[in-house]
Amino acid sequence: MDPGLEADERPSRSQRFLEFMVFHFRWVVVVPILLPLSFLFNVFFEIRNKLIYWINSAPNAHVRKVNYIQEQIKNWNADGRRTKLVNARPGWLTMSFRYPLYKTDATKIATDRLFDILELDLEKMTIKAEPGVTMGQISRYLIPLGYTLPVLPELDDLTVGGLINGCGVESGSFKHGMFQHICTQYEVVTSDAELLQVFPDPTAKTKKSKEANSLFWAIPWSQGTLVFLTAATMKIIPCKKYVKLQYKKTNTLEEMCDVLTEDSKKNSSFDDVDFIEALLFTKDKGCIMLGEFSDGPDTHKEVINPIGRFYKKWFYTHVESIIDNKIDKENPIAVEYIPLRDYYHRHSRSIFWEIRDIIPFGNNVIFRYLLGWLTPPKISFLKATTPSCLRSMYDRSHVLQDMLIPLENLEKCVELFHEEVEIYPLWLCPFHLKSQPGLMKLRDVASKMYVDLGAYGVTYKKGYHAERTTRRLEEHVRKVNGFQMTYADIYMTKEEYEDMFDLTLYEYKRTAHHCNDAFPHVYEKVRRSARR
Ligand SMILES: Cc1cc2nc3c(=O)[nH]c(=O)nc-3n(C[C@H](O)[C@H](O)[C@H](O)COP(=O)(O)OP(=O)(O)OC[C@H]3O[C@@H](n4cnc5c(N)ncnc54)[C@H](O)[C@@H]3O)c2cc1C
Ligand SMILES: NC(=O)C1=CN([C@@H]2O[C@H](COP(=O)(O)OP(=O)(O)OC[C@H]3O[C@@H](n4cnc5c(N)ncnc54)[C@H](OP(=O)(O)O)[C@@H]3O)[C@@H](O)[C@H]2O)C=CC1
Ligand SMILES: CC(C)=CCC[C@@H](C)[C@H]1CC[C@@]2(C)C3=C(CC[C@]12C)[C@@]1(C)CC[C@H](O)C(C)(C)[C@@H]1CC3
């Protein structure tokens, strides 16, 4: 690892003053410029998608776009495979804080032109989409038809390709697993320019027949270092118009861990709960939310709350006000009916809780009624306009980490996060992990309930140091057989990374599909020093 990625010296007074001003007055650029631009971009893209859908041009265009990708790779082969291959998607568009450095001298393959939904198959109950299709696009297309993805991560701009080659979880994951687990087939192009369809074959018995499709298991988490994904087929399930959401308050960390464990395990095999997530507002004060698909309220007393409307409060502040004001000993559970799409994208408008630093008055009722309809700003536009002084401030004091750990270790891990970074709210999202071949293979059991512990925000903790603190967190996560999400800063050494992820199948497939001289190694893409 490169030493001194995050320098130890304190910034000068003038630098701190500049950072303070830019941090507190970022809204001066965001509100009058980025909000209208984001709004216009969204309207334009929505109209474009509707047109493509009406004229049904996506499947034909797909063939042309994949041919072009194969053509690019053939040329690169003919040229002697002299550079490494990466996706052309520019760094400012991706859902992470960092810009990739490994793309600078690499050959960029045009997977970024693939952003259309290709096919809905109601017999097989699947949807086929290009890798650049976003979660916002899928929910807008599927929900009005009465279907949804079993796992539909919250932020509108997350892409199918990123969630497969990286990873994805959300509140349906306690039942359906991660995003990779809802995929049934990948269409990929190899470094030899071959177009392959890869899928698991439950009937495969012989080594040869298993071998034919074992690439399927190696792709998730591989960060585009085995093949280029050109389409993915995902399972869909029927859905209803609303989510009946129950809010339960927890008063101690122990209670949170016990109830979350009980709820996740009890409900993972039953149909009456479809979503589980929890938020911790302090180490002890938390809220567990259990959701269920619903046709609407059963009684007049129950309320519909369209939390996605522009004038509504940011979701996490709404949750806190519910547990503070509506829950007591007599009413231990509060219930609301939320329109399904509003529920899925509940954290989009407030970018989880990151927006509070960017538009500090964004949750004020006057702002919401006047300009709320323009929010949220597009994350990619924010990223492209983040000045360097703000980036160095984020480097020193802003934590963006998701640690995936066995649910039984949650209490210890929250305590460690409290000691090391003390950022609230903390996001807790249980997910069911089946041991399958590949990078995320479990060592000790066939399946286990895990939980994603997400910390996003500024830390004021004395002694916080991005590299040293993260390394301590990473060490703990490795010890409990956990995984670190790869969009975040990873400070592990290669040996430590190999200890966390099972690279056996991955390395085998790299050799079998001639990847070693074609793609960077996955570690070369995820380590902190590979990103700016
Ligand atoms: C020197 C060396 C040689 C290797 N040779 C091979 C080899 O010849 N073939 C090979 O596949 N791996 C090979 N590997 C990879 C390695 O053996 C396994 O991928 C790794 O041990 C994972 O095993 P597993 O128990 O997770 O998979 P297992 O469940 O034992 O499965 C073995 C293989 O079949 C695939 N598989 C499992 N279930 C299905 C299914 N339903 N449909 C389709 N495929 C499925 C897996 O991806 C895996 O590749 C080799 C590794 C090394 C280091
Ligand atoms: N709820 C959740 O689960 C959330 C998840 N995230 C994280 O955000 C990331 C997704 O962001 P997004 O902007 O969509 O994706 P990115 O552009 O960040 O891509 C993520 C990785 O996937 C690779 N990749 C993307 N498309 C393809 C493709 N067609 N073929 C091969 N490889 C590909 C990229 O390769 P390359 O480096 O060459 O571009 C990159 O390494 C994931 O890593 C996810 O874990 C973030 C927020 C929430
Ligand atoms: C598993 C789950 C739910 C992960 C959620 C991760 C999000 C909270 C992350 C992903 C991308 C992310 C790091 C980002 C940012 C905040 C946290 C985000 C949204 C922001 C918007 C913070 C402000 C920054 O100036 C900048 C605009 C660069 C980034 C962009 C990416």
Short mmCIF file of N, CA, C and O in Angstrom, two decimals, residues 1 5 98 221 223 400-403 467 470-471 474 478 483-494 496-497 500-501 522-523 525-531:
data_model
loop_
_atom_site.label_atom_id
_atom_site.label_comp_id
_atom_site.label_asym_id
_atom_site.label_seq_id
_atom_site.Cartn_x
_atom_site.Cartn_y
_atom_site.Cartn_z
N MET A 1 0.83 -1.21 0.00
CA MET A 1 0.00 0.00 0.00
C MET A 1 0.87 1.26 0.00
O MET A 1 1.91 1.27 0.64
N LEU A 5 -1.28 8.06 2.13
CA LEU A 5 -2.36 8.46 1.24
C LEU A 5 -3.14 9.61 1.84
O LEU A 5 -3.50 10.56 1.17
N ARG A 98 -14.83 8.10 -5.11
CA ARG A 98 -13.52 8.17 -5.79
C ARG A 98 -13.61 8.14 -7.31
O ARG A 98 -14.59 7.67 -7.89
N TRP A 221 -18.82 -9.28 -7.77
CA TRP A 221 -17.72 -8.66 -7.00
C TRP A 221 -16.41 -8.59 -7.81
O TRP A 221 -15.41 -8.12 -7.28
N GLN A 223 -15.61 -6.78 -10.33
CA GLN A 223 -15.33 -5.40 -10.76
C GLN A 223 -14.97 -5.31 -12.25
O GLN A 223 -14.18 -4.44 -12.63
N LEU A 400 -17.22 6.91 4.64
CA LEU A 400 -18.18 6.28 3.73
C LEU A 400 -17.81 4.81 3.68
O LEU A 400 -16.88 4.42 2.98
N GLN A 401 -18.46 4.01 4.49
CA GLN A 401 -18.10 2.60 4.57
C GLN A 401 -19.34 1.75 4.76
O GLN A 401 -20.26 2.13 5.48
N ASP A 402 -19.35 0.59 4.08
CA ASP A 402 -20.37 -0.43 4.36
C ASP A 402 -19.65 -1.71 4.68
O ASP A 402 -18.85 -2.19 3.88
N MET A 403 -19.90 -2.23 5.86
CA MET A 403 -19.27 -3.49 6.26
C MET A 403 -20.36 -4.56 6.35
O MET A 403 -21.39 -4.34 6.99
N GLU A 467 -6.88 6.21 7.12
CA GLU A 467 -6.22 4.94 6.84
C GLU A 467 -6.14 4.04 8.08
O GLU A 467 -6.57 2.89 8.06
N THR A 470 -9.68 2.96 9.34
CA THR A 470 -10.34 2.01 8.44
C THR A 470 -9.64 0.65 8.53
O THR A 470 -10.28 -0.39 8.51
N ARG A 471 -8.32 0.66 8.67
CA ARG A 471 -7.61 -0.62 8.77
C ARG A 471 -8.03 -1.39 10.02
O ARG A 471 -8.15 -2.61 10.00
N GLU A 474 -11.42 -2.78 9.18
CA GLU A 474 -11.27 -3.90 8.23
C GLU A 474 -10.79 -5.16 8.94
O GLU A 474 -11.26 -6.26 8.66
N ARG A 478 -12.66 -8.74 8.92
CA ARG A 478 -12.04 -10.00 8.45
C ARG A 478 -12.14 -11.07 9.52
O ARG A 478 -12.44 -12.23 9.23
N PHE A 483 -17.30 -8.92 4.99
CA PHE A 483 -16.82 -8.40 3.70
C PHE A 483 -16.97 -6.89 3.71
O PHE A 483 -17.90 -6.36 4.31
N GLN A 484 -16.08 -6.23 2.98
CA GLN A 484 -16.17 -4.77 2.89
C GLN A 484 -16.66 -4.41 1.50
O GLN A 484 -16.18 -4.96 0.51
N MET A 485 -17.62 -3.49 1.43
CA MET A 485 -18.12 -3.11 0.10
C MET A 485 -17.03 -2.39 -0.68
O MET A 485 -16.27 -1.60 -0.11
N THR A 486 -17.01 -2.65 -1.99
CA THR A 486 -15.86 -2.20 -2.77
C THR A 486 -16.00 -0.80 -3.35
O THR A 486 -15.07 -0.29 -3.97
N TYR A 487 -17.16 -0.15 -3.17
CA TYR A 487 -17.24 1.24 -3.63
C TYR A 487 -16.48 2.13 -2.64
O TYR A 487 -16.08 3.25 -2.95
N ALA A 488 -16.28 1.59 -1.42
CA ALA A 488 -15.68 2.39 -0.35
C ALA A 488 -14.15 2.30 -0.41
O ALA A 488 -13.59 1.52 -1.17
N ASP A 489 -13.48 3.12 0.43
CA ASP A 489 -12.02 3.09 0.47
C ASP A 489 -11.55 1.82 1.15
O ASP A 489 -11.89 1.56 2.30
N ILE A 490 -10.73 1.03 0.44
CA ILE A 490 -10.21 -0.22 0.99
C ILE A 490 -8.71 -0.06 1.21
O ILE A 490 -7.96 0.21 0.26
N TYR A 491 -8.28 -0.19 2.46
CA TYR A 491 -6.87 0.00 2.78
C TYR A 491 -6.15 -1.33 3.02
O TYR A 491 -4.99 -1.34 3.40
N MET A 492 -6.86 -2.46 2.83
CA MET A 492 -6.24 -3.75 3.08
C MET A 492 -5.08 -3.98 2.12
O MET A 492 -5.10 -3.51 0.98
N THR A 493 -4.10 -4.76 2.57
CA THR A 493 -3.04 -5.21 1.67
C THR A 493 -3.64 -6.32 0.81
O THR A 493 -4.73 -6.82 1.10
N LYS A 494 -2.89 -6.75 -0.21
CA LYS A 494 -3.41 -7.81 -1.09
C LYS A 494 -3.66 -9.09 -0.28
O LYS A 494 -4.68 -9.76 -0.46
N GLU A 496 -4.39 -9.35 2.85
CA GLU A 496 -5.58 -9.18 3.69
C GLU A 496 -6.86 -9.27 2.84
O GLU A 496 -7.86 -9.86 3.26
N TYR A 497 -6.78 -8.70 1.64
CA TYR A 497 -7.94 -8.78 0.74
C TYR A 497 -8.23 -10.24 0.40
O TYR A 497 -9.38 -10.67 0.38
N MET A 500 -10.06 -11.95 3.06
CA MET A 500 -11.49 -11.61 3.17
C MET A 500 -12.31 -12.28 2.07
O MET A 500 -13.41 -12.78 2.31
N PHE A 501 -11.78 -12.29 0.85
CA PHE A 501 -12.53 -12.84 -0.29
C PHE A 501 -11.87 -14.13 -0.78
O PHE A 501 -10.63 -14.23 -0.77
N VAL A 522 -8.50 -7.76 -9.72
CA VAL A 522 -9.55 -7.08 -8.95
C VAL A 522 -8.95 -6.21 -7.84
O VAL A 522 -9.41 -5.08 -7.59
N TYR A 523 -7.89 -6.69 -7.19
CA TYR A 523 -7.29 -5.90 -6.10
C TYR A 523 -6.73 -4.57 -6.63
O TYR A 523 -6.76 -3.55 -5.95
N LYS A 525 -8.03 -2.80 -8.74
CA LYS A 525 -9.12 -1.85 -8.96
C LYS A 525 -9.72 -1.35 -7.65
O LYS A 525 -10.26 -0.25 -7.60
N VAL A 526 -9.66 -2.17 -6.59
CA VAL A 526 -10.39 -1.77 -5.39
C VAL A 526 -9.52 -1.10 -4.33
O VAL A 526 -10.03 -0.41 -3.45
N ARG A 527 -8.16 -1.32 -4.39
CA ARG A 527 -7.35 -0.74 -3.33
C ARG A 527 -7.43 0.78 -3.38
O ARG A 527 -7.58 1.36 -4.46
N ARG A 528 -7.29 1.39 -2.20
CA ARG A 528 -7.44 2.84 -2.09
C ARG A 528 -6.54 3.59 -3.06
O ARG A 528 -6.93 4.57 -3.68
N SER A 529 -5.29 3.10 -3.20
CA SER A 529 -4.34 3.85 -4.02
C SER A 529 -4.61 3.71 -5.52
O SER A 529 -3.96 4.37 -6.32
N ALA A 530 -5.59 2.87 -5.91
CA ALA A 530 -5.95 2.79 -7.33
C ALA A 530 -7.00 3.84 -7.66
O ALA A 530 -7.49 3.93 -8.78
N ARG A 531 -7.38 4.60 -6.62
CA ARG A 531 -8.44 5.60 -6.82
C ARG A 531 -8.01 6.94 -6.26
O ARG A 531 -7.27 7.00 -5.29
#
